[in-house]
Coordinates of C-alpha atoms in Angstrom, one line a residue:
S1 CA -155.6 -118.9 63.2
L2 CA -151.9 -118.4 62.2
S3 CA -152.4 -121.6 59.5
S4 CA -155.5 -120.2 58.3
I5 CA -154.2 -116.5 57.5
F6 CA -151.4 -118.2 55.5
S7 CA -153.8 -121.2 54.0
L8 CA -155.9 -117.9 53.0
V9 CA -153.0 -115.4 51.7
L10 CA -151.3 -118.0 49.8
K11 CA -154.4 -118.9 47.8
L12 CA -155.0 -115.3 47.2
W13 CA -151.7 -115.5 46.1
R14 CA -152.5 -117.9 43.3
N15 CA -155.2 -116.9 42.1
N16 CA -155.3 -113.3 42.3
K17 CA -153.4 -111.1 40.8
G18 CA -154.6 -107.5 42.0
I19 CA -153.9 -108.9 45.9
K20 CA -150.5 -110.2 44.4
Y21 CA -149.1 -107.0 43.1
M22 CA -150.6 -105.6 46.3
L23 CA -148.5 -107.7 48.4
I24 CA -145.5 -107.1 46.6
G25 CA -146.1 -103.6 46.6
V26 CA -146.4 -104.2 50.5
S27 CA -142.9 -105.8 50.5
I28 CA -141.0 -103.2 48.4
L29 CA -142.5 -100.4 51.0
V30 CA -141.4 -102.6 54.0
L31 CA -138.2 -103.1 52.3
L32 CA -137.6 -99.3 51.6
G33 CA -138.7 -98.1 54.6
S34 CA -136.1 -100.4 56.6
S35 CA -133.2 -99.4 53.9
L36 CA -134.4 -95.7 55.0
F37 CA -134.1 -96.1 58.5
A38 CA -131.0 -98.3 58.5
L39 CA -129.5 -95.1 56.6
R40 CA -131.1 -92.1 59.0
S41 CA -127.6 -90.9 60.2
N42 CA -126.8 -90.4 56.3
S43 CA -126.6 -86.5 55.6
F44 CA -128.9 -87.1 52.5
I45 CA -131.5 -87.9 54.7
K46 CA -130.7 -85.9 57.8
D47 CA -130.9 -82.8 55.4
N48 CA -134.3 -84.0 54.1
Y49 CA -137.3 -82.9 56.3
F50 CA -139.4 -85.8 55.1
L51 CA -137.0 -88.4 54.9
N52 CA -135.9 -87.1 58.5
R53 CA -139.2 -86.9 60.0
L54 CA -139.9 -90.7 58.7
T55 CA -137.2 -92.3 60.0
N56 CA -136.4 -89.8 63.0
Y57 CA -138.1 -91.4 66.4
S58 CA -137.3 -93.1 69.2
L59 CA -138.7 -93.9 72.8
E60 CA -136.5 -91.4 73.8
D61 CA -138.6 -88.9 72.0
N62 CA -140.3 -86.3 74.2
T63 CA -143.9 -87.4 72.3
V64 CA -143.4 -91.1 73.3
Q65 CA -142.2 -90.4 76.7
T66 CA -145.2 -88.0 77.2
R67 CA -147.6 -90.7 76.0
L68 CA -146.3 -93.4 78.3
L69 CA -146.2 -91.4 81.6
S70 CA -150.5 -89.9 80.4
W71 CA -151.0 -93.9 79.8
Q72 CA -149.9 -94.8 83.1
A73 CA -151.9 -91.7 85.0
G74 CA -154.7 -93.6 82.9
Y75 CA -154.1 -97.0 84.2
E76 CA -154.1 -95.8 87.8
G77 CA -157.2 -93.7 87.8
F78 CA -159.2 -97.1 85.7
K79 CA -158.1 -99.1 88.8
D80 CA -159.6 -96.7 91.1
N81 CA -162.2 -96.3 89.0
L82 CA -163.3 -99.6 87.5
L83 CA -166.5 -99.8 87.1
L84 CA -168.2 -97.1 86.3
G85 CA -165.0 -94.7 85.3
V86 CA -164.6 -91.3 85.9
G87 CA -167.3 -90.0 83.2
S88 CA -167.1 -88.8 79.9
E89 CA -164.6 -85.5 78.4
N90 CA -163.1 -85.8 82.8
F91 CA -159.6 -87.7 81.6
Q92 CA -158.0 -84.7 82.6
N93 CA -159.2 -85.0 86.4
V94 CA -157.4 -88.5 86.3
F95 CA -154.6 -87.1 84.5
N96 CA -153.9 -84.2 87.3
E97 CA -154.3 -86.4 90.4
Y98 CA -152.1 -89.1 88.8
I99 CA -149.6 -86.3 87.1
N100 CA -146.2 -87.8 87.2
P101 CA -143.8 -85.5 88.0
E102 CA -141.3 -86.8 85.4
F103 CA -143.6 -84.9 82.9
Y104 CA -141.9 -81.7 83.3
D105 CA -138.9 -82.7 82.1
Y106 CA -140.2 -83.3 78.4
T107 CA -142.8 -80.7 78.3
G108 CA -141.3 -77.7 80.5
D109 CA -144.5 -76.6 82.9
E110 CA -146.9 -76.4 80.1
V111 CA -148.9 -79.7 81.0
W112 CA -152.5 -79.9 80.6
F113 CA -153.7 -83.4 79.0
D114 CA -157.5 -84.0 78.0
R115 CA -157.0 -87.4 76.8
S116 CA -154.1 -89.9 77.2
H117 CA -153.8 -90.3 73.6
N118 CA -155.0 -94.2 73.8
T119 CA -158.8 -94.6 73.4
V120 CA -158.7 -97.9 74.7
I121 CA -157.6 -95.9 77.7
D122 CA -160.0 -92.3 77.4
I123 CA -162.8 -95.0 77.5
G124 CA -161.7 -97.3 80.0
V125 CA -160.5 -94.7 82.2
M126 CA -163.6 -92.3 81.4
M127 CA -166.3 -95.2 81.2
G128 CA -164.9 -98.3 83.3
I129 CA -165.0 -101.6 82.7
F130 CA -168.6 -101.9 81.4
G131 CA -168.0 -98.9 78.4
L132 CA -164.3 -100.3 77.6
L133 CA -165.7 -103.9 77.1
S134 CA -168.5 -102.3 75.3
Y135 CA -166.0 -100.4 72.9
L136 CA -164.4 -104.0 72.3
S137 CA -167.3 -105.9 71.9
I138 CA -167.8 -103.8 68.4
F139 CA -165.0 -105.1 67.0
I140 CA -165.9 -108.2 68.5
A141 CA -169.0 -108.1 66.5
L142 CA -167.3 -106.4 63.2
F143 CA -165.0 -109.2 62.8
Y144 CA -167.8 -111.9 63.7
Y145 CA -169.7 -110.1 60.5
L146 CA -166.9 -109.8 58.3
I147 CA -166.1 -114.0 58.8
N148 CA -170.1 -114.5 58.1
L149 CA -169.8 -112.3 54.7
L150 CA -167.1 -114.1 53.4
K151 CA -168.5 -117.5 54.6
R152 CA -172.0 -116.6 52.5
K153 CA -169.8 -115.5 49.3
L154 CA -171.3 -111.7 50.3
L155 CA -167.4 -110.9 50.8
S156 CA -164.8 -111.7 48.6
D157 CA -161.8 -112.8 49.8
S158 CA -159.4 -109.3 48.7
S159 CA -162.9 -107.5 50.0
F160 CA -162.6 -109.5 53.1
I161 CA -158.5 -108.8 54.0
I162 CA -158.9 -105.0 52.6
L163 CA -161.8 -104.7 55.1
S164 CA -160.3 -106.1 58.1
L165 CA -157.1 -104.8 57.7
L166 CA -158.9 -101.0 57.6
F167 CA -160.2 -101.8 61.0
I168 CA -157.0 -103.3 62.3
T169 CA -155.3 -100.4 61.2
Y170 CA -158.0 -98.1 62.8
F171 CA -157.9 -99.9 66.3
I172 CA -153.4 -99.9 66.3
Q173 CA -153.7 -96.1 65.4
N174 CA -156.6 -95.5 68.0
L175 CA -153.6 -97.1 70.8
F176 CA -151.6 -93.8 69.9
V177 CA -154.0 -90.9 69.6
F178 CA -157.3 -89.8 70.0
D179 CA -160.3 -90.5 67.9
S180 CA -160.9 -87.2 65.1
L181 CA -164.0 -86.2 63.0
N182 CA -162.1 -87.5 60.1
S183 CA -161.5 -91.3 61.4
L184 CA -164.3 -91.5 63.3
I185 CA -166.4 -90.9 60.3
L186 CA -164.8 -92.9 58.2
F187 CA -165.3 -95.7 60.8
Y188 CA -168.9 -95.3 61.1
L189 CA -169.9 -95.3 57.3
L190 CA -167.3 -98.8 57.5
L191 CA -169.3 -99.8 60.0
A192 CA -172.5 -99.0 57.8
F193 CA -171.1 -101.0 55.0
V194 CA -170.4 -103.9 56.4
Y195 CA -173.7 -104.1 58.1
S196 CA -175.9 -103.7 55.3
L197 CA -173.9 -106.5 53.1
Y198 CA -174.9 -109.1 56.6
I199 CA -178.3 -108.1 56.3
Q200 CA -179.0 -109.1 52.9
D201 CA -180.9 -112.1 52.5
N202 CA -180.3 -112.8 56.1
N203 CA -182.9 -114.3 58.4
E204 CA -182.3 -111.5 60.6
S205 CA -183.6 -109.1 58.7
L206 CA -185.9 -106.9 58.9
N207 CA -189.0 -108.2 57.3
E208 CA -191.1 -106.0 54.3
S209 CA -193.8 -104.2 57.0
K210 CA -190.9 -103.3 59.6
V211 CA -188.5 -101.7 56.5
L212 CA -191.9 -99.6 55.8
A213 CA -193.2 -98.7 58.8
R214 CA -189.7 -97.6 60.4
P215 CA -188.9 -94.3 57.7
I216 CA -192.4 -93.6 58.5
L217 CA -192.4 -93.1 62.4
T218 CA -188.6 -92.1 62.7
I219 CA -188.2 -89.7 59.5
P220 CA -190.7 -87.0 61.3
L221 CA -188.9 -87.4 64.5
V222 CA -185.0 -87.1 63.5
I223 CA -186.2 -83.9 61.1
I224 CA -187.8 -82.6 64.2
S225 CA -184.9 -83.7 66.5
F226 CA -182.8 -82.3 64.0
T227 CA -184.3 -78.9 63.9
W228 CA -184.4 -78.1 67.5
L229 CA -180.9 -78.9 67.8
F230 CA -179.3 -77.0 65.4
F231 CA -180.8 -73.8 66.1
S232 CA -181.0 -74.2 69.9
I233 CA -177.4 -75.2 70.1
N234 CA -175.0 -75.7 66.9
L235 CA -176.0 -72.3 65.8
V236 CA -175.6 -70.8 69.3
E237 CA -172.3 -72.0 69.8
V238 CA -171.3 -71.6 66.1
K239 CA -172.2 -67.7 67.2
A240 CA -169.7 -68.5 70.5
N241 CA -166.8 -69.9 68.4
N242 CA -166.6 -66.8 66.0
S243 CA -166.7 -64.3 68.9
I244 CA -163.7 -66.2 69.9
F245 CA -162.1 -66.4 66.7
E246 CA -162.5 -62.5 66.6
T247 CA -160.6 -62.5 69.7
F248 CA -157.4 -63.9 68.0
R249 CA -157.6 -60.6 65.8
D250 CA -157.9 -58.5 68.4
K251 CA -154.9 -59.8 70.2
G252 CA -153.1 -59.3 66.5
R253 CA -154.3 -55.7 66.4
V254 CA -153.6 -55.2 70.1
D255 CA -157.0 -54.0 70.1
Y256 CA -157.6 -54.6 74.3
E257 CA -161.4 -53.1 74.4
T258 CA -162.4 -54.9 71.6
M259 CA -160.7 -58.4 72.4
V260 CA -162.6 -58.1 75.7
E261 CA -166.0 -57.2 74.1
H262 CA -166.0 -60.0 72.2
Y263 CA -165.0 -62.6 74.8
K264 CA -168.1 -61.3 76.6
Q265 CA -170.1 -61.8 73.6
A266 CA -169.2 -65.4 73.5
A267 CA -169.5 -65.8 77.6
D268 CA -173.4 -64.4 76.8
V269 CA -174.6 -66.6 74.3
A270 CA -173.2 -69.9 74.4
V271 CA -174.4 -72.8 75.4
N272 CA -171.2 -74.2 76.9
K273 CA -170.1 -71.7 79.3
I274 CA -166.9 -73.1 80.8
D275 CA -164.6 -72.4 77.2
P276 CA -165.5 -68.5 77.1
A277 CA -165.4 -68.7 81.1
H278 CA -161.3 -69.6 81.3
L279 CA -160.8 -68.6 77.5
F280 CA -161.6 -65.0 79.2
S281 CA -159.9 -65.2 82.0
S282 CA -156.4 -66.5 80.0
A283 CA -156.6 -63.9 77.9
L284 CA -156.5 -61.2 80.5
D285 CA -154.3 -63.1 82.3
E286 CA -151.9 -62.8 79.2
S287 CA -152.3 -59.6 78.8
F288 CA -151.6 -57.7 82.1
Y289 CA -147.8 -57.7 82.0
N290 CA -148.2 -57.0 78.4
Q291 CA -147.6 -53.4 78.0
N292 CA -148.9 -53.5 74.4
F293 CA -152.2 -53.8 75.3
F294 CA -152.9 -50.6 77.2
A295 CA -155.8 -50.4 79.8
S296 CA -156.8 -48.0 82.7
P297 CA -156.3 -50.1 86.1
E298 CA -160.2 -49.5 86.4
T299 CA -161.0 -51.1 83.6
K300 CA -159.0 -54.4 84.2
I301 CA -160.4 -54.2 88.2
S302 CA -163.9 -54.6 85.8
N303 CA -162.4 -57.1 83.2
F304 CA -161.3 -59.4 86.8
K305 CA -164.2 -58.7 88.6
I306 CA -166.6 -60.3 85.2
A307 CA -164.2 -62.9 83.9
A308 CA -163.9 -64.4 88.0
S309 CA -167.9 -64.4 88.2
L310 CA -167.7 -66.4 84.7
M311 CA -165.7 -68.6 86.6
D312 CA -167.6 -68.9 89.2
R313 CA -170.6 -70.2 86.9
A314 CA -167.9 -72.8 85.5
L315 CA -166.8 -74.1 88.9
D316 CA -170.6 -74.4 89.3
L317 CA -171.0 -76.8 86.1
D318 CA -167.3 -78.4 86.6
S319 CA -166.5 -78.5 90.4
S320 CA -164.0 -81.1 90.3
N321 CA -161.5 -79.5 87.7
M322 CA -158.5 -78.2 89.1
Y323 CA -157.3 -76.1 86.0
L324 CA -160.6 -73.9 86.4
Y325 CA -159.4 -73.2 89.7
Y326 CA -156.3 -72.5 89.4
I327 CA -157.6 -70.0 86.4
Q328 CA -159.7 -68.7 89.3
S329 CA -157.0 -68.1 92.0
K330 CA -155.0 -66.0 88.7
N331 CA -158.0 -63.7 88.4
Y332 CA -158.2 -62.9 92.6
S333 CA -154.1 -62.7 92.6
H334 CA -154.0 -59.8 90.4
L335 CA -157.4 -58.6 91.3
F336 CA -155.5 -58.2 95.1
E337 CA -152.7 -56.7 92.9
L338 CA -154.8 -53.9 91.6
T339 CA -156.6 -53.1 94.7
G340 CA -154.6 -54.5 97.5
D341 CA -157.8 -55.2 99.2
M342 CA -157.3 -58.6 101.4
E343 CA -160.6 -59.7 100.3
Y344 CA -159.6 -60.7 96.8
F345 CA -156.2 -62.1 98.6
D346 CA -158.4 -64.4 101.1
K347 CA -159.8 -65.5 97.4
G348 CA -156.9 -65.7 95.3
L349 CA -155.3 -67.8 98.5
Y350 CA -158.6 -70.5 98.5
F351 CA -158.6 -71.0 95.1
A352 CA -154.8 -71.9 94.6
V353 CA -155.2 -74.3 97.6
E354 CA -158.4 -76.1 96.2
S355 CA -156.6 -76.2 92.7
K356 CA -153.6 -78.0 94.6
E357 CA -155.8 -80.0 96.3
Y358 CA -157.3 -82.0 93.0
A359 CA -153.3 -81.8 91.5
A360 CA -151.1 -82.2 94.0
N361 CA -147.9 -83.1 91.8
R362 CA -148.9 -79.8 90.0
I363 CA -146.5 -77.1 90.3
R364 CA -148.6 -73.7 89.1
P365 CA -150.5 -73.6 91.7
Y366 CA -147.6 -73.2 94.1
W367 CA -146.4 -70.2 92.0
V368 CA -149.7 -68.4 92.0
I369 CA -149.4 -69.1 96.1
A370 CA -146.5 -67.9 96.4
Q371 CA -147.2 -64.7 94.2
M372 CA -149.9 -64.1 96.6
Y373 CA -147.6 -64.1 99.6
L374 CA -145.2 -61.8 97.8
L375 CA -147.7 -59.8 97.2
N376 CA -148.8 -59.6 100.8
E377 CA -145.0 -59.4 101.3
Q378 CA -145.0 -62.6 103.1
Y379 CA -141.1 -63.5 101.8
D380 CA -140.6 -66.4 103.6
L381 CA -144.3 -68.4 103.1
A382 CA -144.1 -67.7 99.0
I383 CA -139.8 -68.7 98.8
E384 CA -141.7 -72.4 101.0
N385 CA -144.2 -72.4 98.0
I386 CA -141.5 -72.4 95.3
D387 CA -139.7 -74.8 97.6
I388 CA -142.2 -77.3 96.7
A389 CA -142.5 -76.9 93.1
I390 CA -138.9 -77.2 93.2
N391 CA -138.9 -80.5 95.3
I392 CA -142.1 -81.9 92.7
N393 CA -139.0 -81.1 89.9
E394 CA -136.1 -79.5 89.7
G395 CA -135.5 -79.5 86.4
T396 CA -138.2 -77.0 85.6
A397 CA -136.4 -73.3 85.2
Q398 CA -138.7 -71.2 85.8
N399 CA -139.1 -72.1 89.1
Y400 CA -135.9 -70.4 89.9
Y401 CA -137.1 -67.5 87.7
Y402 CA -140.2 -66.8 90.1
K403 CA -137.7 -67.6 93.5
S404 CA -135.3 -65.1 91.7
I405 CA -138.4 -62.8 91.8
I406 CA -138.9 -63.3 95.2
Y407 CA -135.0 -62.8 96.6
K408 CA -135.1 -59.7 94.9
A409 CA -137.8 -58.1 96.3
Q410 CA -136.5 -59.7 99.8
G411 CA -133.1 -57.9 99.0
N412 CA -131.3 -61.5 99.2
V413 CA -128.8 -60.1 96.3
D414 CA -126.9 -63.3 97.2
G415 CA -129.9 -65.9 96.7
Q416 CA -130.6 -63.8 93.8
G417 CA -127.4 -64.3 92.1
E418 CA -128.2 -68.5 93.1
M419 CA -131.0 -68.5 91.3
Y420 CA -130.0 -66.6 88.1
K421 CA -127.0 -69.3 87.7
K422 CA -129.7 -72.3 88.0
M423 CA -132.1 -70.7 85.6
M424 CA -128.7 -70.6 83.3
E425 CA -127.9 -74.4 84.2
H426 CA -131.7 -75.7 83.7
N427 CA -132.0 -73.6 80.2
Y428 CA -134.9 -70.7 81.0
P429 CA -136.2 -69.5 77.8
F430 CA -134.7 -65.7 78.6
S431 CA -136.3 -62.9 77.3
N432 CA -134.2 -59.9 76.3
N433 CA -135.2 -57.8 79.5
D434 CA -134.2 -61.0 81.4
I435 CA -131.2 -61.8 80.1
F436 CA -129.9 -58.0 80.8
E437 CA -130.9 -57.7 84.3
L438 CA -128.5 -61.0 84.6
L439 CA -125.9 -59.3 82.3
N440 CA -126.1 -55.9 84.8
Y441 CA -126.1 -58.4 87.6
F442 CA -122.6 -60.4 87.0
D443 CA -120.8 -57.2 85.4
E444 CA -121.5 -55.0 88.4
R445 CA -119.7 -57.8 90.6
Q446 CA -117.0 -58.2 87.5
D447 CA -118.2 -62.2 87.4
V448 CA -116.1 -63.2 84.2
E449 CA -117.2 -66.8 84.4
Q450 CA -121.0 -66.0 84.8
L451 CA -120.4 -63.0 82.3
I452 CA -119.2 -65.4 79.5
N453 CA -122.8 -67.6 80.2
V454 CA -124.5 -65.1 79.8
V455 CA -123.0 -63.0 76.6
T456 CA -123.6 -67.2 75.1
I457 CA -127.1 -66.8 75.8
L458 CA -127.6 -63.6 74.1
T459 CA -125.5 -65.0 71.2
E460 CA -128.0 -67.6 70.8
I461 CA -130.9 -64.9 71.1
D462 CA -129.4 -62.6 68.6
P463 CA -127.0 -64.4 66.9
T464 CA -126.7 -61.6 64.0
D465 CA -125.3 -59.1 66.6
L466 CA -122.2 -58.7 66.0
N467 CA -121.5 -56.4 69.4
H468 CA -122.6 -60.1 71.0
W469 CA -119.9 -62.2 69.3
N470 CA -117.2 -59.2 70.3
N471 CA -118.0 -59.0 73.8
L472 CA -117.9 -63.0 74.0
V473 CA -114.5 -63.0 72.2
G474 CA -112.9 -60.2 74.7
L475 CA -114.5 -62.0 78.0
Y476 CA -112.7 -65.0 77.1
V477 CA -109.7 -63.5 76.3
M478 CA -109.9 -61.4 79.9
D479 CA -111.0 -65.0 81.4
L480 CA -107.1 -65.9 80.0
Q481 CA -109.3 -68.8 77.8
Y482 CA -107.4 -67.5 74.2
E483 CA -108.6 -71.2 72.4
E484 CA -112.0 -70.5 72.9
A485 CA -112.0 -66.9 72.2
L486 CA -110.5 -68.3 68.7
V487 CA -113.3 -70.9 68.5
I488 CA -115.9 -68.1 68.9
L489 CA -114.4 -66.1 66.4
K490 CA -114.5 -69.1 63.5
Q491 CA -118.0 -69.4 64.8
A492 CA -119.1 -66.3 64.6
S493 CA -117.8 -65.6 61.3
K494 CA -119.8 -69.0 59.8
I495 CA -123.0 -67.1 61.0
N496 CA -122.1 -64.0 59.9
P497 CA -119.7 -63.6 57.3
G498 CA -119.3 -60.4 57.3
Y499 CA -117.7 -59.9 60.3
S500 CA -114.8 -62.0 58.6
Y501 CA -112.1 -59.4 58.2
N502 CA -113.0 -57.7 61.9
A503 CA -112.5 -61.4 63.1
L504 CA -109.4 -62.5 61.4
Q505 CA -107.8 -59.5 63.1
S506 CA -108.3 -60.6 66.2
Y507 CA -108.1 -64.1 65.6
K508 CA -104.3 -62.3 64.8
E509 CA -104.1 -60.9 67.8
I510 CA -105.0 -63.7 69.9
E511 CA -102.6 -65.5 68.4
Q512 CA -99.7 -63.2 69.1
L513 CA -101.2 -63.4 72.5
I514 CA -100.8 -67.0 72.6
K515 CA -97.4 -67.4 71.3
N516 CA -97.3 -64.7 74.3
Q517 CA -98.1 -67.1 76.9
Y518 CA -95.8 -69.6 75.8
D519 CA -92.5 -67.5 75.3
E520 CA -93.3 -66.6 79.2
Q521 CA -94.0 -70.6 80.1
D522 CA -90.6 -71.1 78.2
Q523 CA -88.8 -68.5 80.6

């Protein structure tokens, strides 16, 4: 009870200097933390990276919101699989089924969660109510042992508090993250330490004959098992992982052929056949439109066939994983684009449809379906699927990018322009090629308002290019927005001090234009 805890703390305060100092230290830390938080808007704190990280948190933060939404999905999955759960390492299936479209507001289109970032929810979802109760019973048993040790004088008051706080902190931490190897090893060691104290002079401790017999029976079995596992699984996976690691170097060297060979080696030797399959497919997808990774069409076709074969094997092992279906649909989409073979069109469409069946609120499968129809020149069906993605989440800018491509292929110039506006409205992450396509489009139509928006984005992409700033000032002047032009001149001068002289000359010219404008109004 609270009164017992208070009595214990008071007793420690009176009789133990170490605990007194610890409580004083905790109080100072709490006071310091509260002061920093209260002054978090102060420039000294905001300009300091570490202090800003300590004080800059909010319930509206993207990370907080995504965790809350993942917990919501986990709770729905827990209710639907109450008794036995969905199985270990299968949280992603629940997340995909119950994903809330609001996720895209915080993460864009990249949303792949294989954990809820809450260990209690993870265990409840994957192992059901019995697994969850088993997990919670560990802590119940643990505190039973700690209290028993305190009563038997095998644990001092200060040690009891320190160990209790360690386990409580560990449990609270796990409500916001998933277990990592570092914390898990320490947790197991502390559990072993508590149990070793508990069995000392305890009636439940093992008798001497059992203590002597146990190592004789178990040590050889442990050695044999460890040796077999080490050579047949661990070393093999180390070899596969090393090949995967080499692919990152290959990407850095833009060495397409060697990258492919390393992925093949990993797939051949790995015990876990799923990871190399989807990593290989993803790497081929990423390099498909990258001109730096040159390969002949025949080579690409051969590699995508291998990737599709590996992915079929992965799907046999995990047939309810929508992500694998999605990756396989992209394999066949690229094969169809390379060959025009309708067999690949049918397979790509099949896997994309299967993918969305496991995750109705996922937008990426609809993108692949739209791409397949686009490649087959079925523009209406392509637009129909992109519109479904837009209905799932209107704020995802990539939806409008893909729709602009379809309109362009269809020859719908007006629709293309509307999508360009939507892309800017929803902060699409433009590359130089994308933004210059918009620039040419609106320049041909002399749409000054949209040109101002496009060139503003250019100044954000490359703020050191003075031509962008000059063009932006010129557009504001053309649109008779003189005051805005002056603001841009000041902004450009701050970012590029060498621009100050030219900015001053332009500033004087624009001021004269403003004066002339006022004179005309007076007349």
